[in-house]
Structure formats: C-alpha cells, structure tokens
PDB file of C-alpha atoms in Angstrom:
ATOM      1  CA  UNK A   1     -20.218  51.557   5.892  1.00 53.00           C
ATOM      2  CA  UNK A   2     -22.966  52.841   4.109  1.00 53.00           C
ATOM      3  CA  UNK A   3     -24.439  51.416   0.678  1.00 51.00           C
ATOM      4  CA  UNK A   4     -25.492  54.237  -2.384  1.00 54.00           C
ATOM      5  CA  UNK A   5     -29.240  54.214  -0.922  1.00 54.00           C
ATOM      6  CA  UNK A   6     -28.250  55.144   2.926  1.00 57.00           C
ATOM      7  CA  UNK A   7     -28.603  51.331   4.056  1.00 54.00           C
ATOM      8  CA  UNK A   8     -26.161  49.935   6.160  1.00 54.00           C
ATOM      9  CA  UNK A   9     -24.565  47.143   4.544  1.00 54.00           C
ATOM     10  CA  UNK A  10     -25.745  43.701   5.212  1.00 51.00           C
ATOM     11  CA  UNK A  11     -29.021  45.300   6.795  1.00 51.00           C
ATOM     12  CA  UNK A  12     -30.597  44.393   3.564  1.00 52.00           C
ATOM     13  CA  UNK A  13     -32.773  41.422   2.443  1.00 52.00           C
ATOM     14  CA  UNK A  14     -29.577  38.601   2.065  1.00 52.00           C
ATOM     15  CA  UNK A  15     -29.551  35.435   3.949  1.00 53.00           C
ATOM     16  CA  UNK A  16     -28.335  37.069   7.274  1.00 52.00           C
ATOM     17  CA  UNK A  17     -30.875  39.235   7.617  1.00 53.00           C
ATOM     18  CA  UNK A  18     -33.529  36.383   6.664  1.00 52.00           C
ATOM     19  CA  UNK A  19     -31.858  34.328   9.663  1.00 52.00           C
ATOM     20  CA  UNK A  20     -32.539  37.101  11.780  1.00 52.00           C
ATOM     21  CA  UNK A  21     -36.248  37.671  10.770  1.00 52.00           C
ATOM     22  CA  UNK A  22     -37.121  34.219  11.883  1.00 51.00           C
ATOM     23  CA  UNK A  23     -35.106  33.931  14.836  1.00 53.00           C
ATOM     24  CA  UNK A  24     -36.447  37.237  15.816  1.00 52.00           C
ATOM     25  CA  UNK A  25     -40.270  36.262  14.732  1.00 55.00           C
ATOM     26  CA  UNK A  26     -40.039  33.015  16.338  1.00 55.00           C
ATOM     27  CA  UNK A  27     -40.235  30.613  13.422  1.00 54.00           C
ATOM     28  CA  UNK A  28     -37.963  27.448  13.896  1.00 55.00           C
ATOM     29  CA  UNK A  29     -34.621  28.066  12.522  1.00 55.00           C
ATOM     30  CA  UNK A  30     -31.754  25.371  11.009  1.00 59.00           C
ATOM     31  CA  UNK A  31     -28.689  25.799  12.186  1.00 60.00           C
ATOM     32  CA  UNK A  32     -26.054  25.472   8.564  1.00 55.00           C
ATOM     33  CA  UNK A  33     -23.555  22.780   8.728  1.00 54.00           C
ATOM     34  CA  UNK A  34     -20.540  23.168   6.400  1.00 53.00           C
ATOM     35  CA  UNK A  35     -19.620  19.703   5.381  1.00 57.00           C
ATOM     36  CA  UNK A  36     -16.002  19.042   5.297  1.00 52.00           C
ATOM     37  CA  UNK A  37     -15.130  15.631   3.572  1.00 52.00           C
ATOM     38  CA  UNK A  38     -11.839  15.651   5.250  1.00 53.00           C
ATOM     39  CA  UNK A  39     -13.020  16.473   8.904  1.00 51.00           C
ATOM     40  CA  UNK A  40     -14.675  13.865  10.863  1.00 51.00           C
ATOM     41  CA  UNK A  41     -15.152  14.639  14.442  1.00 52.00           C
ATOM     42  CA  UNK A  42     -16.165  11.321  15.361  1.00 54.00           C
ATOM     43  CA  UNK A  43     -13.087   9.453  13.991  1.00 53.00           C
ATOM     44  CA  UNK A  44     -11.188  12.464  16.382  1.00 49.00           C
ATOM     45  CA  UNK A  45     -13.110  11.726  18.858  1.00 53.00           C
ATOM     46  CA  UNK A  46     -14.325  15.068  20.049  1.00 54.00           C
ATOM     47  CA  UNK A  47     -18.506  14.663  19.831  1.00 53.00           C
ATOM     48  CA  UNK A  48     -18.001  11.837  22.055  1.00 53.00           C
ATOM     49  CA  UNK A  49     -18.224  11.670  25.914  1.00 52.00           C
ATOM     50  CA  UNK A  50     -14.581  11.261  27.568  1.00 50.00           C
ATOM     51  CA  UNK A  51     -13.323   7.949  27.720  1.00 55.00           C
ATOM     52  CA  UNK A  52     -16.217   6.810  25.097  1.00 55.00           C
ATOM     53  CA  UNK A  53     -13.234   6.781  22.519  1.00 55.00           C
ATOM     54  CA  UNK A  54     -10.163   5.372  24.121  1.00 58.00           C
ATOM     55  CA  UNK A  55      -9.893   1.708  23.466  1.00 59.00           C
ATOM     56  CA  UNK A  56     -10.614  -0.513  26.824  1.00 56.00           C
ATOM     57  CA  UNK A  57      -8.051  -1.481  29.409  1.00 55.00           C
ATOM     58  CA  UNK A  58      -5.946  -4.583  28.457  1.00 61.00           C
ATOM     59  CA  UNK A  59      -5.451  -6.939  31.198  1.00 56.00           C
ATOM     60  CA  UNK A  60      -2.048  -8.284  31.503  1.00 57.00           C
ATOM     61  CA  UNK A  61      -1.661 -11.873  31.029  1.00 55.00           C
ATOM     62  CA  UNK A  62      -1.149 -14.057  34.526  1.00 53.00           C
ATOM     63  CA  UNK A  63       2.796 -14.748  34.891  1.00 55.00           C
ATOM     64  CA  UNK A  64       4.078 -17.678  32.909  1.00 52.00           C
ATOM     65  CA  UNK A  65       1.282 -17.609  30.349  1.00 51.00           C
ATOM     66  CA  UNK A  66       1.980 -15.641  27.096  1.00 58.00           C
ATOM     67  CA  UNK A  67      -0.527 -13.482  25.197  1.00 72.00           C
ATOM     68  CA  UNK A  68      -1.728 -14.755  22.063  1.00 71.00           C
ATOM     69  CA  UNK A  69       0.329 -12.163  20.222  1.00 75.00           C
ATOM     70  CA  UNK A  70       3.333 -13.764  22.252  1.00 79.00           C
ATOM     71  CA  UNK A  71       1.992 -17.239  20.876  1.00 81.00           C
ATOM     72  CA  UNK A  72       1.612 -16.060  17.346  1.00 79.00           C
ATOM     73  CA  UNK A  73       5.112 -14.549  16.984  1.00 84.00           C
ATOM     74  CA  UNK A  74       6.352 -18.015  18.183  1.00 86.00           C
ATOM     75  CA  UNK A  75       4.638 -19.623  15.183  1.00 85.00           C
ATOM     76  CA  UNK A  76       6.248 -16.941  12.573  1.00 85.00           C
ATOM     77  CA  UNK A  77       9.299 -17.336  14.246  1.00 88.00           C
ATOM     78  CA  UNK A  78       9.095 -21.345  13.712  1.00 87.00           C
ATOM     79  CA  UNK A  79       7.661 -21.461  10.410  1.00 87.00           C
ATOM     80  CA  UNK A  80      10.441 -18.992   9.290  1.00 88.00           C
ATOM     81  CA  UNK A  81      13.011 -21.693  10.783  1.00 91.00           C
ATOM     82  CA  UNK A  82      11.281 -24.432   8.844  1.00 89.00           C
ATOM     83  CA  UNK A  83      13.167 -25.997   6.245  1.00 91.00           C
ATOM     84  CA  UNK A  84      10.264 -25.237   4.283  1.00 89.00           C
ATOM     85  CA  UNK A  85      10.468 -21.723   4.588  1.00 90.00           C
ATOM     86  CA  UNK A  86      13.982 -21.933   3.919  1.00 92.00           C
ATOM     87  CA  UNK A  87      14.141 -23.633   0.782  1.00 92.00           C
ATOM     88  CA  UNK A  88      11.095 -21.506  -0.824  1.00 92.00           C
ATOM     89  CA  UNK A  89      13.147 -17.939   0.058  1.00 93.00           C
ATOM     90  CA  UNK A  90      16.097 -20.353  -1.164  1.00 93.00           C
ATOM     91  CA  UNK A  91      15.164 -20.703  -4.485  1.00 94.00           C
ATOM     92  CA  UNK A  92      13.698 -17.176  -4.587  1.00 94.00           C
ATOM     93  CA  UNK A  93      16.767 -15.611  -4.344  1.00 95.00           C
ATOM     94  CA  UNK A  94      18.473 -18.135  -6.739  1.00 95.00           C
ATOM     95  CA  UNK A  95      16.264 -16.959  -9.543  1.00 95.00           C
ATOM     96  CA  UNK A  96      16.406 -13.107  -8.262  1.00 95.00           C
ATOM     97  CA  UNK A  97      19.723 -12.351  -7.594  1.00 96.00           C
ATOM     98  CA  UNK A  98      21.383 -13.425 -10.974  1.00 96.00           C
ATOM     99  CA  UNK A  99      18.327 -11.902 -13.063  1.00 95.00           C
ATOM    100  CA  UNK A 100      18.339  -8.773 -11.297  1.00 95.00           C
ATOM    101  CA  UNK A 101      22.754  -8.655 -12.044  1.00 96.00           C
ATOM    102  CA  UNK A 102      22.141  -9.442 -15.768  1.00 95.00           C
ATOM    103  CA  UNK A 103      19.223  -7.162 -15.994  1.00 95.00           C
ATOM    104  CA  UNK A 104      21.525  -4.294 -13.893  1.00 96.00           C
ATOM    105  CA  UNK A 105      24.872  -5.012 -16.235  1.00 96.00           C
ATOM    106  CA  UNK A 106      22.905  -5.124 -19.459  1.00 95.00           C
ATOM    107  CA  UNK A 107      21.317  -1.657 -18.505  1.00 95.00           C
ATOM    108  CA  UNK A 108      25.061  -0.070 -17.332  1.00 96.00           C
ATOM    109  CA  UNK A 109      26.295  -1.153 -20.441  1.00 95.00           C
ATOM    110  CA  UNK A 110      24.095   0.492 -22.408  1.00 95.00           C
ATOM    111  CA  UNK A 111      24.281   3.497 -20.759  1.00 94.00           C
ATOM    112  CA  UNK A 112      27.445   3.974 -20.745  1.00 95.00           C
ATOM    113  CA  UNK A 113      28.059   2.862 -24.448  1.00 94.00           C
ATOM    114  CA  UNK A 114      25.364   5.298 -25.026  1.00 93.00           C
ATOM    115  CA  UNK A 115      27.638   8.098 -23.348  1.00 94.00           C
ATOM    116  CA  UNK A 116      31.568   7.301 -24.018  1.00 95.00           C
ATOM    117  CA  UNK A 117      30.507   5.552 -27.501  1.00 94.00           C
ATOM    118  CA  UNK A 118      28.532   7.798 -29.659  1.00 92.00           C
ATOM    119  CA  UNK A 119      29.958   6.844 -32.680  1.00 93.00           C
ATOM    120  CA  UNK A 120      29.207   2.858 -32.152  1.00 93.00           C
ATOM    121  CA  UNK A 121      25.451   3.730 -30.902  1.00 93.00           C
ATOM    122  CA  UNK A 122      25.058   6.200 -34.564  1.00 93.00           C
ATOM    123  CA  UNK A 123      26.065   3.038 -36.485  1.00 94.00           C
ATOM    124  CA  UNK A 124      23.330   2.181 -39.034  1.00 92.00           C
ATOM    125  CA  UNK A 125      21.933  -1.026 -39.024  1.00 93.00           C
ATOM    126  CA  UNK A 126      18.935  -1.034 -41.264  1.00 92.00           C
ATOM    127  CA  UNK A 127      17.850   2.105 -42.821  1.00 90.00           C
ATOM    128  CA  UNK A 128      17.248   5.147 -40.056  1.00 90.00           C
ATOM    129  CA  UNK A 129      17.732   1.996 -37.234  1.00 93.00           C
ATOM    130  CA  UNK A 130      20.704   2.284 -35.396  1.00 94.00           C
ATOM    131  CA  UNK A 131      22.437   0.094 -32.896  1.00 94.00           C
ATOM    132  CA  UNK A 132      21.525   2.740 -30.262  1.00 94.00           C
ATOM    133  CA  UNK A 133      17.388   2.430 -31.403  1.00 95.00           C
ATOM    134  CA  UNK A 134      18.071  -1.319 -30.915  1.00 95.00           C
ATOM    135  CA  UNK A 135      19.432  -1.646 -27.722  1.00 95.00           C
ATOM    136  CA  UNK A 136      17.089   0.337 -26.426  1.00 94.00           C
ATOM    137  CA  UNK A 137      14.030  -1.673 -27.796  1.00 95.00           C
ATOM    138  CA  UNK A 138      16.214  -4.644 -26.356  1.00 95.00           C
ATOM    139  CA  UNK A 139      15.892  -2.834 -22.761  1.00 95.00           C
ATOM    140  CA  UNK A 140      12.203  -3.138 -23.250  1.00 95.00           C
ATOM    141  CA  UNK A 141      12.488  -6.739 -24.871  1.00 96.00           C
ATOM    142  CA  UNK A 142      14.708  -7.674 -21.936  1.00 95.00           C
ATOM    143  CA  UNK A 143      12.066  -6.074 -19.188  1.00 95.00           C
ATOM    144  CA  UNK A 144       9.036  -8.494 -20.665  1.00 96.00           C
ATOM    145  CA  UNK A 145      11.346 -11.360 -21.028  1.00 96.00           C
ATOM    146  CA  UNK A 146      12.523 -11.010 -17.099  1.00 96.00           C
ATOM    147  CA  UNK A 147       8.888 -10.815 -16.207  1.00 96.00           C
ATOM    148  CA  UNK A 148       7.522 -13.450 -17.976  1.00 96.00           C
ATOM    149  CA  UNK A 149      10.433 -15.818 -16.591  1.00 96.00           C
ATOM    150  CA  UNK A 150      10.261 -14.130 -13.195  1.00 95.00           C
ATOM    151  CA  UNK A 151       6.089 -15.213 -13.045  1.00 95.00           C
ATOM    152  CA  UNK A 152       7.134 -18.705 -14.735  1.00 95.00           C
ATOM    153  CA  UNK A 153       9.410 -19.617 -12.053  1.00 95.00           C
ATOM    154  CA  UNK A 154       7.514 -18.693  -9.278  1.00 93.00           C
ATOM    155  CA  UNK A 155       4.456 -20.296 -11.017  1.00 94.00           C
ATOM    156  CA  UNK A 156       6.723 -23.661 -11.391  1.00 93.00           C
ATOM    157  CA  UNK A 157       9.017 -23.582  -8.545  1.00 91.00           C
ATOM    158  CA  UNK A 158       7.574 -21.385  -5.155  1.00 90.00           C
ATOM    159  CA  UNK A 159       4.022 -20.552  -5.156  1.00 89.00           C
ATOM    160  CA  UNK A 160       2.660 -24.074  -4.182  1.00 90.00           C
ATOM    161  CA  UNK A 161       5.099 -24.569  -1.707  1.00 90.00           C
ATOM    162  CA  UNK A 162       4.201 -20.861  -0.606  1.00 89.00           C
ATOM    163  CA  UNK A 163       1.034 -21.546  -0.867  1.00 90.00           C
ATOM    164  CA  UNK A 164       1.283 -24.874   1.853  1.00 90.00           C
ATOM    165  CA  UNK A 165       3.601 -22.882   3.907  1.00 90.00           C
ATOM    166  CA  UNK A 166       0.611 -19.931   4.072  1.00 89.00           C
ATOM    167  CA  UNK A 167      -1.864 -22.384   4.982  1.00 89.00           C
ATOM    168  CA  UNK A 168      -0.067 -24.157   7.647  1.00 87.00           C
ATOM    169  CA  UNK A 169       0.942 -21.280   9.338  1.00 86.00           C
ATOM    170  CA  UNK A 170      -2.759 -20.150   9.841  1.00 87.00           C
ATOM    171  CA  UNK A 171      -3.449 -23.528  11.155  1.00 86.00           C
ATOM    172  CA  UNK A 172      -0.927 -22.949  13.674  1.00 84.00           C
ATOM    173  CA  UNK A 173      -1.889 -19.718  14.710  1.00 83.00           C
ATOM    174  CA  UNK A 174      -5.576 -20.851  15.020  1.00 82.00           C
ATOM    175  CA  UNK A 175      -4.543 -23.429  17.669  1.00 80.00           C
ATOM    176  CA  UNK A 176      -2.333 -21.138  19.334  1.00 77.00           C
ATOM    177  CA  UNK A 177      -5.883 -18.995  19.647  1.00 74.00           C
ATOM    178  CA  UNK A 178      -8.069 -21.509  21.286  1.00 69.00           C
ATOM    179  CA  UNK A 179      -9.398 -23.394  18.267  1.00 58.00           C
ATOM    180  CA  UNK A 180     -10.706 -23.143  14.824  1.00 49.00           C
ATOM    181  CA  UNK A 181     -13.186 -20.449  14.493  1.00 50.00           C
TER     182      UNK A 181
END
C-alpha cells in the first residue's frame, strides 16, 4: 500500500527503517528487549542448559535408617501426643467453642427477629433509636467484646504454654538433624 506521496509505507524515516540503515551500513546495532514483569525465563527454566534447572538426585536413605523428614514427622507426631499439646488445644477449644455458639445464636436471633418481627425491631427506644439500630450496634459491641476476651485468654491461659511447646519441638527436631546449628 501506497502513502499520498507514492512511498511505500513503512519505507519512510520511522524506527524500522533506522534499524535497517545501520544494520545495512554496518554500525553496531541493539537488539530491543520487551520487558515483561510477569515473564521470567530463568525461574522457567528455558535460558538455562538442560538439566542446569532440575533439582539434584536424592539418594535414598540405607534400609533401616529414616530420612530426616521421617525423623521430624516423628517429633510432630510426639509432641502432638504430649499431654502438653493436649491440654493447650484443650483449653483452646473450651474458650472457642462456647464463644463462637453465643456469638452464632446472638447473630440468628437477630436476624431473624429482624425478618419475622418487624414491628418489635420499629419499636422506639429513644428518639429516632430503635431496638433494631440497637441490636445491631450490639452485633458490633459483641464482635470487640469476643475479641478482646478471645486475645485475653490466650494471653492468660495458652500462649506461654504454646510458646514452651514451640520451643521444645525445635529442640527436638534439631537433634533429630545432627545437632544444633
């Protein structure tokens, strides 16, 4: 196709034809990368040699003797039989389970007084404030109050024992490695 002064188009002075001048007058030419932020050949693997990328051969472990991924299951499997263990999920679950059953009733029952009782939720209490504004400030009064006892109890009750519990189990699993490093 021909431009409105007899050129052929992209014969003219634009970047292509300014790549071609030097390539054709021998003056060193770039070649133009397009940088994609979400394409990495390298992370695919594909600029490197075969093999290069591929994660070395694992040698089996001689019969009787268990990897150390073996080893270190062992100790999660022990620590979560400890009595330890046991009573920090134990009183976990004795603060959890009843909060989140009053938290789950109290928020049925207003939804559903909300939708059979319309005429108790448009009941006045002060001014424009009816019971229905109320209860549902008390959903948000009830959501802070949970939290702050949820992050009082743990405070109190789990997280040194948690805490203990964390730190022997990475003692074990250090001497089921070989050692402290």
């Amino acid at each position: 196709m021909q431009s409105s002064d007899d050129r052929a188009r992209g014969a003219g002075d634009g970047p292509e034809r300014s790549a071609e001048n030097r390539r054709d007058h021998g003056a060193p030419t770039r070649e133009v990368r397009h940088e994609d932020p979400w394409y990495d050949s390298s992370a695919l693997g594909w600029d490197e040699p075969y093999g290069a990328g591929s994660p070395a051969p694992t040698v089996p472990p001689a019969r009787g003797e268990p990897d150390a991924a073996a080893r270190a299951r062992e100790v999660y499997v022990e620590v979560q039989r400890s009595a330890a263990f046991q009573e920090v999920r134990g009183r976990y679950r004795r603060f959890v389970v009843p909060g989140v059953a009053v938290f789950l009733s109290w928020y049925v029952a207003y939804v559903v007084a909300a939708t059979t009782a319309p005429g108790l939720m448009a009941r006045p209490v002060v001014g424009a404030v009816n019971v229905a504004m109320l209860a549902g400030l008390g959903q948000f009064l009830t959501t802070f109050l949970l939290t702050w006892a949820y992050t009082r109890h743990a405070r109190l009750r789990r997280d040194r024992a948690a805490l203990e519990l964390r730190w022997d189990t990475q003692e074990l699993t250090r001497e089921t490695r070989g050692g402290a490093r």
